[in-house]
Short mmCIF file of C-alpha atoms in Angstrom, two decimals:
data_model
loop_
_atom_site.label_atom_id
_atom_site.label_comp_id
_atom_site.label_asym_id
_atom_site.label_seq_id
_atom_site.Cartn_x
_atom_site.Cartn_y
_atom_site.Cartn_z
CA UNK A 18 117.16 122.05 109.25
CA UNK A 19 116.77 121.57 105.30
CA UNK A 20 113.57 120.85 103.65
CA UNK A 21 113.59 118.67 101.11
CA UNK A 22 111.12 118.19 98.54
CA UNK A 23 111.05 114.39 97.27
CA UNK A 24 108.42 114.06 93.94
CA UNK A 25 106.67 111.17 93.43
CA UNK A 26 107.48 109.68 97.03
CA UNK A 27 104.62 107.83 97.14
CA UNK A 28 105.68 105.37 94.41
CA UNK A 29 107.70 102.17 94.15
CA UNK A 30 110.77 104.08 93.28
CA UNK A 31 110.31 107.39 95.36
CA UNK A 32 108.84 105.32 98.70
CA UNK A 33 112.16 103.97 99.02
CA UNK A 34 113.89 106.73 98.42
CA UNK A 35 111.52 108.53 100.80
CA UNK A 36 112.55 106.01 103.82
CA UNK A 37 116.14 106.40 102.73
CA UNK A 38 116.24 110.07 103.24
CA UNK A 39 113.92 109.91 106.46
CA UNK A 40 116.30 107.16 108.23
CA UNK A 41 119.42 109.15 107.49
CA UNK A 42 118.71 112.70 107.61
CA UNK A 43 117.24 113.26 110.91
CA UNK A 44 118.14 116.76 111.04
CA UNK A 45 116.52 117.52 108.22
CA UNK A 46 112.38 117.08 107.00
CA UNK A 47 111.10 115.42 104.22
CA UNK A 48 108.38 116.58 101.93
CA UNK A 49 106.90 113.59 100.22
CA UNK A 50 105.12 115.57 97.17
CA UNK A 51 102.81 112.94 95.47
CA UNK A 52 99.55 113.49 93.17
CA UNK A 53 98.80 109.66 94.23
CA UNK A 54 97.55 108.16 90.55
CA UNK A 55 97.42 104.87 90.33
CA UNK A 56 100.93 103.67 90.99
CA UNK A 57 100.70 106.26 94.28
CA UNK A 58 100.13 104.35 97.35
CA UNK A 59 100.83 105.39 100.89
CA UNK A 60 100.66 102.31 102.00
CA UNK A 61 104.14 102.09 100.95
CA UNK A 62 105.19 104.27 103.76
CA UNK A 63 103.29 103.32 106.85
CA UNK A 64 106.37 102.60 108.71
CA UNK A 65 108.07 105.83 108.02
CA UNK A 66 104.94 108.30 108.61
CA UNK A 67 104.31 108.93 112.19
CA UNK A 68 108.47 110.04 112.09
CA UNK A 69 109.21 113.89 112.71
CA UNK A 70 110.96 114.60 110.12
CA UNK A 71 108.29 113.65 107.39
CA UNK A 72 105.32 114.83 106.34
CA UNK A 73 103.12 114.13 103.14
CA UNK A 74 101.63 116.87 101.05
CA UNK A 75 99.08 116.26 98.29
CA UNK A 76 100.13 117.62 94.68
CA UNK A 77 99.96 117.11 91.10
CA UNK A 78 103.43 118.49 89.06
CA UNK A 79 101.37 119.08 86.79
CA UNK A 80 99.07 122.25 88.71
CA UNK A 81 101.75 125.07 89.02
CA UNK A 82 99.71 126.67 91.89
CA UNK A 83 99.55 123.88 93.37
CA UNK A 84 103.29 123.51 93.38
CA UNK A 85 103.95 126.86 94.55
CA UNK A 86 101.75 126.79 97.61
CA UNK A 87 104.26 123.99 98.85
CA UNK A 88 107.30 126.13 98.07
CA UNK A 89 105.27 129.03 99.67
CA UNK A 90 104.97 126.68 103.10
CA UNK A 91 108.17 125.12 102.89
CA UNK A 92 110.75 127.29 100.90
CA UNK A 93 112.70 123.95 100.49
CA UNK A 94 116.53 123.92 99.70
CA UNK A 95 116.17 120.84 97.25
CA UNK A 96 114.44 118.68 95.03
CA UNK A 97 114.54 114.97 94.46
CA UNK A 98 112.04 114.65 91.33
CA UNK A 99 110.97 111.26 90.83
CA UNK A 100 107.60 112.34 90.17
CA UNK A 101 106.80 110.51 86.32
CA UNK A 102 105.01 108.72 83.91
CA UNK A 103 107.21 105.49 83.50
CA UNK A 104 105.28 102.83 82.01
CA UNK A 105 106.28 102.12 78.33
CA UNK A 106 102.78 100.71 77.21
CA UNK A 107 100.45 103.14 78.59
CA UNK A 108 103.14 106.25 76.74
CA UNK A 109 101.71 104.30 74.05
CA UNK A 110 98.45 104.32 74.17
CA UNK A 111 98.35 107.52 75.68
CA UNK A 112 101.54 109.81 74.69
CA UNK A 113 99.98 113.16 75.58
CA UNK A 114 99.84 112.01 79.67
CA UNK A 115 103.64 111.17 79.52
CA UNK A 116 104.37 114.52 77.53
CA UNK A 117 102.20 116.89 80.50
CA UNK A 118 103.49 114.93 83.40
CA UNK A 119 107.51 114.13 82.38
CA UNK A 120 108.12 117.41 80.16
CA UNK A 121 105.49 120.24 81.54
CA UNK A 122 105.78 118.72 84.97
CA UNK A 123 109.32 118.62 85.23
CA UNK A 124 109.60 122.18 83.87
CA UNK A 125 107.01 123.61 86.26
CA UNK A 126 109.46 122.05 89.25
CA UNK A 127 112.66 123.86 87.86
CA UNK A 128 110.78 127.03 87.18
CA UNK A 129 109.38 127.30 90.80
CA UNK A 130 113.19 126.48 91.91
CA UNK A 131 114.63 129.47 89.94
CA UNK A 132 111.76 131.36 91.25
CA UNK A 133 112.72 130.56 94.74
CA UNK A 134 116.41 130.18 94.55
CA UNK A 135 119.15 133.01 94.39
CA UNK A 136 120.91 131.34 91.30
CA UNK A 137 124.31 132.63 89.82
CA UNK A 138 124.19 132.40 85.47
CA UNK A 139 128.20 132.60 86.17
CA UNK A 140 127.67 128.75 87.68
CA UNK A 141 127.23 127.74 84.22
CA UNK A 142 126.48 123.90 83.85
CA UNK A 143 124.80 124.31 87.12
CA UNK A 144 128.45 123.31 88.76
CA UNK A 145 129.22 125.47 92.06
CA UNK A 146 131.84 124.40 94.35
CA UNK A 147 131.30 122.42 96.91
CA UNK A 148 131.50 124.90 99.88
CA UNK A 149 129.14 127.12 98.26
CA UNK A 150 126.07 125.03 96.97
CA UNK A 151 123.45 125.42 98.82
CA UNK A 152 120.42 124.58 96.69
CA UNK A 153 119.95 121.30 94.40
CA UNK A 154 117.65 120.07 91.86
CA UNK A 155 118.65 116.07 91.57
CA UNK A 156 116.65 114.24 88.55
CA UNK A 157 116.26 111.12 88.51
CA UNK A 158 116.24 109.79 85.22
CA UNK A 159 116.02 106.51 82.73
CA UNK A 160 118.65 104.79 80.89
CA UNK A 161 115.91 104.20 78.22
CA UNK A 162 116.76 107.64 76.62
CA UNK A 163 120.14 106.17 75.48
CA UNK A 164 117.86 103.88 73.30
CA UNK A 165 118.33 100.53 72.35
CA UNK A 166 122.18 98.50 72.28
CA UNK A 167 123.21 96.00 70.16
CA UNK A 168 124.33 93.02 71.79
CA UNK A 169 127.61 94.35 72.85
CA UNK A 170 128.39 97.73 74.53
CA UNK A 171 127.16 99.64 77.87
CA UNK A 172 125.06 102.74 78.33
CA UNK A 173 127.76 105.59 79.43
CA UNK A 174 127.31 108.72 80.71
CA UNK A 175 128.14 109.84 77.52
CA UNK A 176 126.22 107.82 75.17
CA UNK A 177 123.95 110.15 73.07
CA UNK A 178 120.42 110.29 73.27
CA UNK A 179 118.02 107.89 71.30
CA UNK A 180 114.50 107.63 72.53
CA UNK A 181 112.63 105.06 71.19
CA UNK A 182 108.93 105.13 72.89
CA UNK A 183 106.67 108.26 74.31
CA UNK A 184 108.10 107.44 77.62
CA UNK A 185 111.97 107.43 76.88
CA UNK A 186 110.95 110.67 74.72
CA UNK A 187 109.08 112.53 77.75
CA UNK A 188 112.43 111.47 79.93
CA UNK A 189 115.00 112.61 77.63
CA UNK A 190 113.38 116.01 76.86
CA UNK A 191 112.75 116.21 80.68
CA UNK A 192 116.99 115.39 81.01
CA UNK A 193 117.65 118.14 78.35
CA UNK A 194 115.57 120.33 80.71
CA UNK A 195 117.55 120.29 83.59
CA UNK A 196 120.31 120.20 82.08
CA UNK A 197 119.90 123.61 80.27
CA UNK A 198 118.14 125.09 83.72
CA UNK A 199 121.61 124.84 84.75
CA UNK A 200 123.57 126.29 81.12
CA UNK A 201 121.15 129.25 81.15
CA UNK A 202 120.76 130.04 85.07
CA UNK A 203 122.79 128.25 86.99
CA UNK A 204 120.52 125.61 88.39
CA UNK A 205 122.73 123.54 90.69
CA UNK A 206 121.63 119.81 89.11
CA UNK A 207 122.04 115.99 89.03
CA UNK A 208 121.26 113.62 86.72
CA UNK A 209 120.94 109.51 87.40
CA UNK A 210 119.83 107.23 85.15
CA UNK A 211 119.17 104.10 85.78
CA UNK A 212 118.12 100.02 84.89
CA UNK A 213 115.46 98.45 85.62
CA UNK A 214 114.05 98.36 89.25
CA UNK A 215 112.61 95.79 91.13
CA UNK A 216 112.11 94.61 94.64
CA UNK A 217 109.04 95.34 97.18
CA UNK A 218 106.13 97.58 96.50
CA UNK A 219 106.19 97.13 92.93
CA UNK A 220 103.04 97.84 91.38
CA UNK A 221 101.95 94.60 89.25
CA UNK A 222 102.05 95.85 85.88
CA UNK A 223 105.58 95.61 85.41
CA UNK A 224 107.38 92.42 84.24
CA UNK A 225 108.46 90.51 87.83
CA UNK A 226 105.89 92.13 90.24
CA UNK A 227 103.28 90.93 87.43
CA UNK A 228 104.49 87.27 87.32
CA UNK A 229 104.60 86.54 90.77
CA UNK A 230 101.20 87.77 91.32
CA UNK A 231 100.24 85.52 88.57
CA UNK A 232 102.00 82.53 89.63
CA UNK A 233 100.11 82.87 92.42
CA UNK A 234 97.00 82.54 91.05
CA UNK A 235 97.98 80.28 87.78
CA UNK A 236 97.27 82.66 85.49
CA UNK A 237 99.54 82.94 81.97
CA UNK A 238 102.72 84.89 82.15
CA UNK A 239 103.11 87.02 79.35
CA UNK A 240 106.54 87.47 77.88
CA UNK A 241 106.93 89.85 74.53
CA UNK A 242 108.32 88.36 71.17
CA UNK A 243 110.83 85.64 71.72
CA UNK A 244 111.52 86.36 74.76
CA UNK A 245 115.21 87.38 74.49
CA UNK A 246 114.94 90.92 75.40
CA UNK A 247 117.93 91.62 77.97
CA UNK A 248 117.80 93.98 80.93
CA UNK A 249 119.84 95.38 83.53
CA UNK A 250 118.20 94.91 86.49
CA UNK A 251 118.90 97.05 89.91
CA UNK A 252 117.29 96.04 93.52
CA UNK A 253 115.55 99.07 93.77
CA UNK A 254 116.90 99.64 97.68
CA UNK A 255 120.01 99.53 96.17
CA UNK A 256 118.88 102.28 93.95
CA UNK A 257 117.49 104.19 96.68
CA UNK A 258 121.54 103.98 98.25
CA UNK A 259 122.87 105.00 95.50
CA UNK A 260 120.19 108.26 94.90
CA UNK A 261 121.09 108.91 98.33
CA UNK A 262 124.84 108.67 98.53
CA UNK A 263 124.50 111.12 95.11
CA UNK A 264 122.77 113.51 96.72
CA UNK A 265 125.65 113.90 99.85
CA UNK A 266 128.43 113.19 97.77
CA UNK A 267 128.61 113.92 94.15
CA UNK A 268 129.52 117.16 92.30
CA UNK A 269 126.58 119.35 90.96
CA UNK A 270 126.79 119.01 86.92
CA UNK A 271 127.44 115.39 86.95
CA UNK A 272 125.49 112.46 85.76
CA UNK A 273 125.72 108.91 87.20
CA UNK A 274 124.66 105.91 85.52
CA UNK A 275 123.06 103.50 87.98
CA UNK A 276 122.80 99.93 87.20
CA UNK A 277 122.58 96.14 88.44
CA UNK A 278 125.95 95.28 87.16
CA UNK A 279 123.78 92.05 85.53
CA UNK A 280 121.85 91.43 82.41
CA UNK A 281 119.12 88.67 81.80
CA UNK A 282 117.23 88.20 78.76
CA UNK A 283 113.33 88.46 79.97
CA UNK A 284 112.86 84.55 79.02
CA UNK A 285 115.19 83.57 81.23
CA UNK A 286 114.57 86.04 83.81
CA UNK A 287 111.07 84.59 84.19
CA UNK A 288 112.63 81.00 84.32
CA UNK A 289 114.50 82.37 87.52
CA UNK A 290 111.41 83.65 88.92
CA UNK A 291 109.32 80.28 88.39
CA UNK A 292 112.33 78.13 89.91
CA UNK A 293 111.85 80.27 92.84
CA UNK A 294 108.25 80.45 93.09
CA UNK A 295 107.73 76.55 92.69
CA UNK A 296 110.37 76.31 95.39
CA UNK A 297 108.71 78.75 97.66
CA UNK A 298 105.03 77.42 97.03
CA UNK A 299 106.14 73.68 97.74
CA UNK A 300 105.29 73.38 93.81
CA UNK A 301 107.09 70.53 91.86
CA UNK A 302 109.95 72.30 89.56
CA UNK A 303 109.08 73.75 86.73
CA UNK A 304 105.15 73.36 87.49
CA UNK A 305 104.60 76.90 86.90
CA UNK A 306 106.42 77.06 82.95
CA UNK A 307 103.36 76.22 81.76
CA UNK A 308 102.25 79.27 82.25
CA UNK A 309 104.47 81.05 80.00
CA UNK A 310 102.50 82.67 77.14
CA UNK A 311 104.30 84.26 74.31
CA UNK A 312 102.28 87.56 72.96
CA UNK A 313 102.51 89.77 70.39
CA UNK A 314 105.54 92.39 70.70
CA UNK A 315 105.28 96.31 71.37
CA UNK A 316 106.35 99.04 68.97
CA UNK A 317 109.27 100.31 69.24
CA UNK A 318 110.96 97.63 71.39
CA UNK A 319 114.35 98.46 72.49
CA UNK A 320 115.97 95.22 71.96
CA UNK A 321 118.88 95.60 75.13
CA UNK A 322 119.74 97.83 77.50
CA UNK A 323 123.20 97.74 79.44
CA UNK A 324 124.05 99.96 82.23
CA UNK A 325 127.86 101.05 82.71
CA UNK A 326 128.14 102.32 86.54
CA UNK A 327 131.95 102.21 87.09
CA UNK A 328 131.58 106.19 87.52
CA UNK A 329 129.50 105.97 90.56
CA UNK A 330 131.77 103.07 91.61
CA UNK A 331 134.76 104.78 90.74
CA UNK A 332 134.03 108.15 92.33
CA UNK A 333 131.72 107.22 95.39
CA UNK A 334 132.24 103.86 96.16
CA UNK A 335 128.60 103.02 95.39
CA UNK A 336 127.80 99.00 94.27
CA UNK A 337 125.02 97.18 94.46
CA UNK A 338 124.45 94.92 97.67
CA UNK A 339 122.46 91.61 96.96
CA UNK A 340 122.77 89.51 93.47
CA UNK A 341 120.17 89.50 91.20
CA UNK A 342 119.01 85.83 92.33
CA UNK A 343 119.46 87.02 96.13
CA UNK A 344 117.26 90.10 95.43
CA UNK A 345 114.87 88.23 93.81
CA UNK A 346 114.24 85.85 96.62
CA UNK A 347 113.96 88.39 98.71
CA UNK A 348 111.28 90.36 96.10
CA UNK A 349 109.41 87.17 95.76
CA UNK A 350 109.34 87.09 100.08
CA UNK A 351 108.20 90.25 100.34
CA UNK A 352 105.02 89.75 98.16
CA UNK A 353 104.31 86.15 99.03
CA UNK A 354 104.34 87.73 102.89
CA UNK A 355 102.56 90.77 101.68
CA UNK A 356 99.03 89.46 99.88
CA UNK A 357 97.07 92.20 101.02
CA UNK A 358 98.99 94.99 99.82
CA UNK A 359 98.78 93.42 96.29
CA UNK A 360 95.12 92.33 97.04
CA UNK A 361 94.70 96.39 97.68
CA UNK A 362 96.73 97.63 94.90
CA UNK A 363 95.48 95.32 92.35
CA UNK A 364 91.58 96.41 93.91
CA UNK A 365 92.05 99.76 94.16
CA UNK A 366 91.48 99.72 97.91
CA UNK A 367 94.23 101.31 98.26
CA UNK A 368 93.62 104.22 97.56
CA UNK A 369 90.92 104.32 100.48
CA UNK A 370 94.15 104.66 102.44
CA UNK A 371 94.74 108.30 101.90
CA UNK A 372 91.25 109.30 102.56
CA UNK A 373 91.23 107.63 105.84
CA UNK A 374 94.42 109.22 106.71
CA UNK A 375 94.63 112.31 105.84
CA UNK A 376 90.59 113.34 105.23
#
């Protein structure tokens, strides 16, 4: 049996990755590594964590001694390190959480794995063949390092860095990390970076999680500047395939690019999201635009970001299952048939959750 450590399972992200891994590695157990901040919520994972092959242990990347006493118990054979900082506004108000928790976290995770891993410098670029790799640190990354496009072009796997917030910062330096674990000692790695996420278990402060809940309860939906800032957005079980099918399939040393294989400017986007709302809620159409409430912009706003994922396409097979309208519909089902997990998270009842089960 492997062990597998998944950071940050606990989030909207990682919790789907989580139940991907559980569901289709049965011969191997899960380690669900999560500090449980504020976007942490077990909840997430009640379906999943009575299973045999999972198990939940509470840690902050951050606490190196609390790290180690995990790879002390478990002596796991790889890492999936979602575990991160990933909301642009609060790396601006407060950079110095995204710089501990992305950078100092991330390198206290590949320190611990050369610690407990026989590594080989000769694997330089942390490539081994296939028959021999028995170890694997996959990252899970941002296309926000690549920085802002222009309104042509996609994000490659070889488009140079260009941060443009705390956030993107903290993620690219985390990328360079791993990436030079496996240069200098032969750290068998994988990088994805990926669009936008959405779908169920979002936590509201994020752009469509955030409107629905406030459609809901006729409150204004803010949208940045003009409005006209494009995205590519991914159905985050999609993404959770995809980080899976990576993880069996692809070459150590590669990077994959994970995206939607769509792009809508946030203005319309939220136009999307109201004609489905009204629909759902037996509103008239367009009731809900009145809600739309243009707000100052952020600094450093990237202005468009375009994912190109024929590599994953090309070379696994990987593409993404629903539409961006069908995932939506199926995000917007999810939370109108789900109130009292947003009622929780938006409370903070939810974190009464962990206490009660595991305390």
């Amino acid at each position: 049996m492997k062990n597998i450590i998944i950071t940050g399972g606990a989030g909207f992200i990682g919790s789907h990755v989580v139940r991907e891994f559980v569901k289709n590695n049965p011969d191997s157990m899960i380690i669900n590594l999560d500090a449980l901040t504020y976007a942490g919520n077990l909840e997430n994972l009640t379906d999943i964590e009575n299973e045999p092959n999972y198990v939940f242990e509470k840690a902050d990347i951050t606490e190196p001694e609390q790290l180690r006493t995990i790879f002390e118990k478990y002596n796991p054979d790889a890492v999936v390190h979602l575990a991160a900082e990933s909301h642009v506004d609060r790396s601006i108000t407060d950079p110095m959480a995204f710089i501990n928790t992305n950078v100092n976290g991330t390198a206290n995770l590949l320190n611990l794995c050369k610690e407990f891993w026989t590594l080989n410098p000769d694997h330089t670029h942390g490539r081994f063949p296939d028959e021999k790799r028995t170890h694997l640190f996959y990252h899970v990354s941002t296309d926000e390092v690549y920085g802002s496009l222009g309104e042509t072009g996609f994000f490659l796997e070889t488009t140079a860095y260009d941060p443009q917030s705390p956030y993107s910062a903290s993620k690219a330096a985390s990328d360079h990390l791993v990436r030079a674990y496996g240069n200098t000692y032969g750290m068998p790695f994988i990088v994805s970076n990926c669009s936008n996420n959405y779908g169920p278990n979002h936590f509201p402060e994020k752009l469509i999680p955030l409107c629905i809940s406030n459609i809901i309860n006729e409150r204004p939906l803010p949208i940045y500047g003009d409005g006209k800032y494009t995205r590519d957005w991914l159905f985050v079980i999609d993404h959770a395939r995809a980080i899976h099918q990576i993880f069996n399939d692809a070459k150590t040393g590669e990077t994959y690019n994970i995206g939607g294989f769509n792009e809508w400017q946030n203005i319309d986007l939220v136009k999307e999201l109201i004609k489905q709302m009204d629909e759902k809620l037996g509103n008239p159409a367009g009731h809900s635009e009145k809600l739309i409430t243009y707000v100052k912009d952020r600094p450093g706003h990237d202005k468009r970001y375009a994912i190109d994922a024929a590599k994953l396409n090309t070379e696994l097979g990987w593409k993404p299952s629903v539409t961006f309208e069908e995932g939506l519909g199926k995000t917007i089902d999810w939370y109108l048939e789900n109130k009292e997990w947003l009622e929780h998270v938006t409370s903070g009842d939810y974190q009464k959750y962990y206490e009660k089960q595991y305390n």
